[in-house]
Amino acid sequence: DKLIKAMAQYRLGDCLIRLKQYEEAPDVLRRAIKAAPNDDFLLQAMFKLGQAYSLSGEYDKAIKNYKTALAKEFDEKRIPRIKLELATNLRLDGKLSEAIKWYDNIIEEHKRTDASARSYFALGEIQEYIVDDLKKAKENYDLVRSEFSSSLIAPIAQQRSDNIRTLQELQDD
């Protein structure tokens, strides 16, 4: 059965990722993609392949994979997550301006979602650690909670915002 074979490859790839055997996972996931019985399965396997590439440090391959998946994706609910992974890999690959454009795109086109909250968080990290603009970093961290309060990243963003506020108060004193 084609579906069972494809699913077995997909799950094996997922297990390899969970076991942190990132170099082995892409080969297995590519076999799952080749055996995909339908477009929905194919796109889920492509997303997982992008994760495997990213975790193994092959950001250029992850970026290419996510761009291909984004062009083929038909489920509106999955698009923000693909865009977020694309932006994250661009950032990790040192393509900061392109990553920022994707984060801004997510914030603009997918308001009040976990992906937009995570985009604000990523922009906060960029401002804090790369640009060294704590004021803008705090503004972005503060927007996370208002964007999507139930995001798992919201408490971390709140803590970072509080830390920046405390630092600024100490500097003022």
Coordinates of C-alpha atoms in Angstrom, one line a residue:
D1 CA 0.0 0.0 0.0
K2 CA 1.5 3.3 -1.1
L3 CA 0.1 5.3 1.8
I4 CA 1.5 2.9 4.4
K5 CA 4.9 3.0 2.8
A6 CA 4.9 6.8 2.6
M7 CA 3.7 7.1 6.1
A8 CA 6.3 4.7 7.4
Q9 CA 9.1 6.8 5.7
Y10 CA 7.6 10.0 7.1
R11 CA 7.4 8.6 10.7
L12 CA 10.9 7.2 10.4
G13 CA 12.1 10.7 9.3
D14 CA 10.3 12.2 12.3
C15 CA 11.8 9.7 14.7
L16 CA 15.3 10.5 13.3
I17 CA 14.7 14.2 14.0
R18 CA 13.5 13.5 17.5
L19 CA 16.6 11.4 18.1
K20 CA 18.7 14.3 16.8
Q21 CA 20.0 12.3 13.9
Y22 CA 19.5 15.3 11.6
E23 CA 21.9 14.2 8.8
E24 CA 20.0 10.9 8.2
A25 CA 16.5 12.4 8.3
P26 CA 16.5 14.2 4.9
D27 CA 17.1 11.0 2.8
V28 CA 14.2 9.2 4.6
L29 CA 11.9 12.2 4.2
R30 CA 12.7 12.6 0.5
R31 CA 11.7 8.9 0.1
A32 CA 8.4 9.8 1.8
I33 CA 7.9 12.7 -0.6
K34 CA 8.5 10.4 -3.6
A35 CA 6.0 7.9 -2.2
A36 CA 3.4 10.5 -1.3
P37 CA -0.1 9.3 -2.3
N38 CA -1.6 12.8 -2.4
D39 CA -0.7 16.5 -2.3
D40 CA -1.7 17.0 1.3
F41 CA 0.8 14.3 2.4
L42 CA 3.4 15.6 0.1
L43 CA 3.2 19.1 1.6
Q44 CA 3.4 17.8 5.1
A45 CA 6.4 15.7 4.2
M46 CA 8.0 18.7 2.5
F47 CA 7.5 20.8 5.7
K48 CA 9.2 18.1 7.8
L49 CA 12.0 17.9 5.3
G50 CA 12.6 21.6 5.7
Q51 CA 12.8 21.1 9.5
A52 CA 15.4 18.4 9.0
Y53 CA 17.5 20.6 6.7
S54 CA 17.2 23.4 9.2
L55 CA 18.2 21.3 12.2
S56 CA 21.2 20.0 10.3
G57 CA 22.3 23.5 9.5
E58 CA 21.6 23.3 5.7
Y59 CA 19.6 26.5 5.7
D60 CA 19.9 27.1 2.0
K61 CA 18.2 23.7 1.3
A62 CA 15.6 24.5 4.0
I63 CA 14.9 27.9 2.4
K64 CA 14.5 26.4 -1.1
N65 CA 12.3 23.6 0.3
Y66 CA 10.0 26.0 2.2
K67 CA 9.7 28.3 -0.9
T68 CA 8.6 25.3 -3.0
A69 CA 6.2 24.2 -0.3
L70 CA 4.7 27.7 0.0
A71 CA 4.1 27.9 -3.8
K72 CA 2.2 24.5 -3.7
E73 CA 0.4 24.9 -0.4
F74 CA -3.4 25.1 -0.7
D75 CA -4.4 25.0 3.0
E76 CA -4.6 28.6 4.3
K77 CA -4.0 27.5 7.9
R78 CA -0.6 26.1 7.1
I79 CA 0.8 29.1 5.1
P80 CA 1.7 31.3 8.1
R81 CA 3.7 28.4 9.6
I82 CA 5.6 27.8 6.4
K83 CA 6.4 31.5 6.0
L84 CA 7.6 31.6 9.6
E85 CA 10.0 28.7 9.0
L86 CA 11.2 30.3 5.8
A87 CA 11.9 33.6 7.6
T88 CA 13.6 31.8 10.5
N89 CA 15.9 29.9 8.1
L90 CA 16.7 33.1 6.2
R91 CA 17.7 34.7 9.5
L92 CA 19.8 31.7 10.5
D93 CA 21.5 31.8 7.0
G94 CA 22.5 35.5 7.6
K95 CA 19.9 36.9 5.1
L96 CA 18.6 39.3 7.7
S97 CA 16.9 41.9 5.4
E98 CA 15.0 39.2 3.5
A99 CA 14.0 37.5 6.8
I100 CA 12.7 40.8 8.2
K101 CA 10.6 41.2 5.0
W102 CA 9.0 37.8 5.6
Y103 CA 8.4 38.5 9.3
D104 CA 6.7 41.8 8.3
N105 CA 4.6 39.9 5.7
I106 CA 3.4 37.5 8.3
I107 CA 2.5 40.3 10.7
E108 CA 0.6 42.1 7.9
E109 CA -1.2 39.1 6.2
H110 CA -1.8 36.8 9.2
K111 CA -2.9 39.1 12.0
R112 CA -3.7 37.7 15.4
T113 CA -2.1 34.3 14.8
D114 CA 0.7 32.5 16.6
A115 CA 2.9 33.0 13.5
S116 CA 2.5 36.8 13.7
A117 CA 3.2 36.7 17.5
R118 CA 6.4 34.7 16.8
S119 CA 7.3 37.1 14.1
Y120 CA 7.2 40.0 16.6
F121 CA 9.3 37.9 18.9
A122 CA 11.9 37.3 16.2
L123 CA 12.0 40.9 15.3
G124 CA 12.5 41.7 19.0
E125 CA 15.4 39.2 19.1
I126 CA 16.9 40.9 16.0
Q127 CA 16.6 44.3 17.6
E128 CA 18.0 43.1 20.9
Y129 CA 20.9 40.9 19.8
I130 CA 21.9 42.1 16.3
V131 CA 20.9 45.7 15.9
D132 CA 21.4 46.5 19.7
D133 CA 18.3 48.7 19.9
L134 CA 16.7 47.7 23.2
K135 CA 13.8 50.2 22.9
K136 CA 12.6 48.7 19.6
A137 CA 13.3 45.2 21.0
K138 CA 11.0 45.9 24.0
E139 CA 8.3 47.3 21.7
N140 CA 8.3 44.1 19.6
Y141 CA 8.3 41.9 22.7
D142 CA 5.4 43.9 24.1
L143 CA 3.4 43.3 20.8
V144 CA 3.7 39.5 21.1
R145 CA 1.1 39.3 23.9
S146 CA -1.3 41.7 22.3
E147 CA -1.0 39.9 18.9
F148 CA -1.8 36.4 20.2
S149 CA -1.9 36.1 24.0
S150 CA -2.1 32.3 24.1
S151 CA 1.1 31.8 22.1
L152 CA 3.7 29.7 24.0
I153 CA 6.2 32.4 23.2
A154 CA 4.2 35.2 25.0
P155 CA 5.5 34.5 28.6
I156 CA 9.1 34.5 27.3
A157 CA 8.5 37.8 25.4
Q158 CA 7.0 39.3 28.6
Q159 CA 10.1 38.2 30.6
R160 CA 12.4 39.7 28.0
S161 CA 10.4 43.0 28.0
D162 CA 10.5 43.1 31.8
N163 CA 14.3 42.5 31.7
I164 CA 14.9 45.3 29.3
R165 CA 12.7 47.6 31.4
T166 CA 14.7 46.7 34.5
L167 CA 18.0 47.2 32.7
Q168 CA 16.8 50.6 31.4
E169 CA 15.7 51.6 35.0
L170 CA 19.1 50.6 36.3
Q171 CA 20.9 52.5 33.6
D172 CA 18.8 55.6 34.4
D173 CA 19.6 55.3 38.1

